[in-house]
Coordinates of C-alpha atoms in Angstrom, one line a residue:
X1 CA -13.5 -161.8 -61.1
X2 CA -14.9 -160.1 -64.2
X3 CA -12.9 -161.7 -67.0
X4 CA -13.9 -159.0 -69.4
X5 CA -12.4 -156.2 -67.3
X6 CA -9.8 -158.5 -65.6
X7 CA -10.9 -156.9 -62.2
X8 CA -11.5 -158.9 -59.1
X9 CA -13.5 -157.6 -56.1
X10 CA -12.6 -158.7 -52.6
X11 CA -15.3 -157.7 -50.1
X12 CA -15.2 -157.6 -46.3
X13 CA -18.3 -159.1 -44.8
X14 CA -18.5 -158.1 -41.1
X15 CA -21.2 -155.4 -41.3
X16 CA -22.0 -152.9 -40.1
X17 CA -18.6 -151.8 -38.9
X18 CA -16.3 -154.5 -40.3
X19 CA -14.0 -154.5 -37.2
X20 CA -11.0 -156.6 -38.2
X21 CA -9.7 -159.7 -36.4
X22 CA -6.9 -162.1 -37.1
X23 CA -9.3 -164.3 -38.9
X24 CA -10.7 -161.5 -41.1
X25 CA -7.3 -160.3 -42.1
X26 CA -6.3 -164.0 -42.9
X27 CA -9.4 -164.3 -45.0
X28 CA -8.6 -161.2 -47.0
X29 CA -5.0 -162.3 -47.4
X30 CA -6.3 -165.7 -48.7
X31 CA -8.5 -163.9 -51.1
X32 CA -5.6 -161.8 -52.3
X33 CA -3.5 -164.9 -52.8
X34 CA -6.4 -166.4 -54.9
X35 CA -6.5 -163.3 -57.0
X36 CA -2.7 -163.3 -57.5
X37 CA -2.9 -166.9 -58.8
X38 CA -5.9 -166.2 -61.1
X39 CA -4.8 -166.0 -64.7
X40 CA -7.4 -163.4 -65.7
X41 CA -6.9 -161.0 -62.7
X42 CA -4.9 -157.9 -63.4
X43 CA -6.3 -155.5 -60.8
X44 CA -8.5 -155.8 -57.7
X45 CA -10.9 -153.7 -55.6
X46 CA -11.0 -154.0 -51.8
X47 CA -14.6 -153.1 -50.7
X48 CA -16.7 -153.6 -47.6
X49 CA -20.3 -154.4 -46.9
X50 CA -22.1 -152.2 -44.4
X51 CA -21.9 -148.6 -43.3
X52 CA -18.2 -148.5 -42.6
X53 CA -15.1 -149.7 -44.5
X54 CA -13.3 -150.8 -41.3
X55 CA -13.9 -149.1 -37.9
X56 CA -10.7 -150.6 -36.4
X57 CA -9.6 -153.6 -34.5
X58 CA -11.8 -156.0 -32.6
X59 CA -10.5 -155.7 -29.1
X60 CA -12.0 -158.8 -27.6
X61 CA -8.9 -160.9 -27.9
X62 CA -6.4 -160.0 -25.3
X63 CA -3.6 -161.5 -27.3
X64 CA -3.0 -160.7 -31.0
X65 CA -2.0 -164.3 -31.5
X66 CA -5.4 -165.6 -30.5
X67 CA -8.5 -166.0 -32.5
X68 CA -11.7 -164.1 -31.6
X69 CA -12.8 -167.3 -29.8
X70 CA -9.7 -167.0 -27.6
X71 CA -7.9 -170.1 -28.8
X72 CA -4.1 -169.7 -29.6
X73 CA -3.6 -169.6 -33.3
X74 CA 0.2 -169.4 -33.7
X75 CA -0.3 -166.5 -36.1
X76 CA 0.0 -162.7 -35.4
X77 CA -2.1 -160.0 -36.9
X78 CA 1.0 -158.6 -38.6
X79 CA 1.8 -162.0 -40.2
X80 CA -1.5 -161.5 -42.1
X81 CA -0.8 -157.8 -42.7
X82 CA 2.5 -158.7 -44.3
X83 CA 0.7 -161.1 -46.6
X84 CA -1.6 -158.3 -47.6
X85 CA 1.3 -155.9 -48.4
X86 CA 3.0 -158.7 -50.3
X87 CA 0.1 -159.1 -52.8
X88 CA 1.3 -159.0 -56.5
X89 CA -1.9 -157.6 -58.0
X90 CA -2.5 -153.8 -58.1
X91 CA -5.4 -152.8 -55.8
X92 CA -7.9 -150.0 -55.2
X93 CA -9.8 -149.5 -52.0
X94 CA -13.5 -148.4 -52.1
X95 CA -13.8 -146.4 -48.9
X96 CA -17.4 -146.3 -47.7
X97 CA -17.9 -144.8 -44.3
X98 CA -15.2 -144.8 -41.7
X99 CA -11.6 -146.1 -41.8
X100 CA -10.4 -145.8 -38.2
X101 CA -7.2 -146.8 -36.5
X102 CA -6.1 -150.2 -37.9
X103 CA -8.9 -149.7 -40.4
X104 CA -7.0 -146.7 -41.7
X105 CA -4.0 -148.9 -42.0
X106 CA -6.0 -151.4 -44.0
X107 CA -7.3 -148.6 -46.2
X108 CA -3.7 -147.4 -46.9
X109 CA -2.5 -150.9 -47.9
X110 CA -4.0 -150.8 -51.5
X111 CA -2.3 -148.6 -54.2
X112 CA -5.3 -146.2 -54.5
X113 CA -8.3 -145.1 -52.6
X114 CA -11.7 -143.9 -53.9
X115 CA -14.1 -142.1 -51.6
X116 CA -17.0 -139.7 -51.3
X117 CA -18.7 -137.3 -48.9
X118 CA -19.4 -140.0 -46.3
X119 CA -15.8 -141.3 -46.3
X120 CA -14.1 -140.6 -43.0
X121 CA -10.5 -141.3 -41.8
X122 CA -9.1 -141.3 -38.3
X123 CA -5.7 -142.2 -37.0
X124 CA -7.0 -142.7 -33.4
X125 CA -4.0 -144.3 -31.9
X126 CA -2.6 -141.3 -29.9
X127 CA -6.1 -140.6 -28.4
X128 CA -6.1 -144.2 -27.2
X129 CA -2.6 -143.9 -25.7
X130 CA -0.4 -146.0 -28.0
X131 CA 1.8 -145.9 -31.1
X132 CA 0.2 -146.3 -34.6
X133 CA 0.4 -149.7 -36.2
X134 CA -0.5 -151.7 -39.4
X135 CA 2.4 -150.1 -41.3
X136 CA 1.1 -146.6 -41.0
X137 CA 4.5 -145.2 -40.0
X138 CA 5.5 -145.8 -43.6
X139 CA 2.3 -146.0 -45.7
X140 CA 0.7 -142.8 -44.4
X141 CA 3.6 -140.5 -45.1
X142 CA 4.2 -142.1 -48.5
X143 CA 0.6 -141.2 -49.4
X144 CA 0.0 -137.8 -47.9
X145 CA 3.5 -136.5 -47.0
X146 CA 5.2 -136.3 -43.7
X147 CA 3.5 -133.2 -42.3
X148 CA 0.0 -134.3 -43.1
X149 CA 0.8 -137.7 -41.6
X150 CA 2.2 -136.2 -38.4
X151 CA -0.9 -134.0 -38.1
X152 CA -3.2 -136.9 -38.4
X153 CA -1.2 -139.1 -36.1
X154 CA -0.5 -136.5 -33.4
X155 CA -4.0 -135.1 -33.2
X156 CA -6.1 -138.2 -34.0
X157 CA -8.4 -135.8 -35.8
X158 CA -11.1 -137.1 -38.1
X159 CA -11.2 -135.9 -41.7
X160 CA -14.0 -136.3 -44.2
X161 CA -13.7 -137.5 -47.8
X162 CA -13.3 -134.0 -49.3
X163 CA -10.4 -133.1 -47.0
X164 CA -8.8 -136.6 -47.6
X165 CA -8.9 -135.8 -51.3
X166 CA -7.3 -132.5 -50.8
X167 CA -4.3 -134.0 -49.0
X168 CA -4.0 -137.0 -51.3
X169 CA -5.4 -139.7 -49.0
X170 CA -8.2 -140.3 -51.5
X171 CA -7.1 -140.5 -55.2
X172 CA -10.6 -140.2 -56.7
X173 CA -13.5 -138.4 -55.1
X174 CA -17.1 -138.9 -56.2
X175 CA -20.0 -136.7 -55.3
X176 CA -22.3 -139.5 -54.1
X177 CA -21.3 -142.3 -51.8
X178 CA -23.4 -144.6 -54.0
X179 CA -20.8 -144.1 -56.8
X180 CA -17.7 -145.2 -54.7
X181 CA -17.7 -148.8 -55.6
X182 CA -18.3 -148.3 -59.3
X183 CA -15.6 -145.6 -59.4
X184 CA -13.2 -147.9 -57.7
X185 CA -13.9 -150.7 -60.2
X186 CA -13.6 -148.2 -63.1
X187 CA -10.1 -147.2 -61.8
X188 CA -9.1 -150.8 -61.4
X189 CA -10.3 -151.6 -64.9
X190 CA -8.2 -148.7 -66.2
X191 CA -5.1 -150.2 -64.4
X192 CA -6.0 -153.7 -65.7
X193 CA -5.9 -152.4 -69.3
X194 CA -2.1 -152.0 -69.1
X195 CA 0.3 -154.8 -70.0
X196 CA 0.3 -157.6 -67.3
X197 CA 4.1 -158.0 -67.1
X198 CA 4.5 -154.2 -66.7
X199 CA 1.9 -154.1 -63.9
X200 CA 3.6 -157.0 -62.2
X201 CA 7.1 -155.4 -62.3
X202 CA 5.8 -152.0 -61.3
X203 CA 3.9 -153.4 -58.3
X204 CA 7.0 -155.4 -57.2
X205 CA 9.1 -152.3 -57.4

């Protein structure tokens, strides 16, 4: 947490593709809880190490209530997703590389997204033969509108950063992928400059 800007950075560390698991989502949710409790944090950035933001779910576990080691956990992936959506601190996602399937759901969870030429988005669920998850039935239409959401969900087409910016999936587009993280932090700092109580009430609304 940068106490001068009041911006926290939460980074996913499962490179290169950052496939998500129950444990990873739990770790992100724990980090969000920590940011929510930090007295200096007013906004946060969700970023990822590696070539992709999140290339989707790790399919090794047969049961979403198991860990990647196969041991029953008593928790479901959506328990952790609910914790993420319940975060009190405004958030910005820095989308480097691909956000695929559930990774797209994770990218749509923050309030804003920053991307560049190398950003890629795919709602791959229909191609794999099942209904979309991770809250995308609500979050995606809220961001891009119903028709663009249906197009992405029905076709499973991949769109690049420029097209994502055109339809509103990316809020700030930078010309170089090297600028994505800095631009996300800049946007978060702009948000953090507003009154804390106002930010909290707007986020809760």
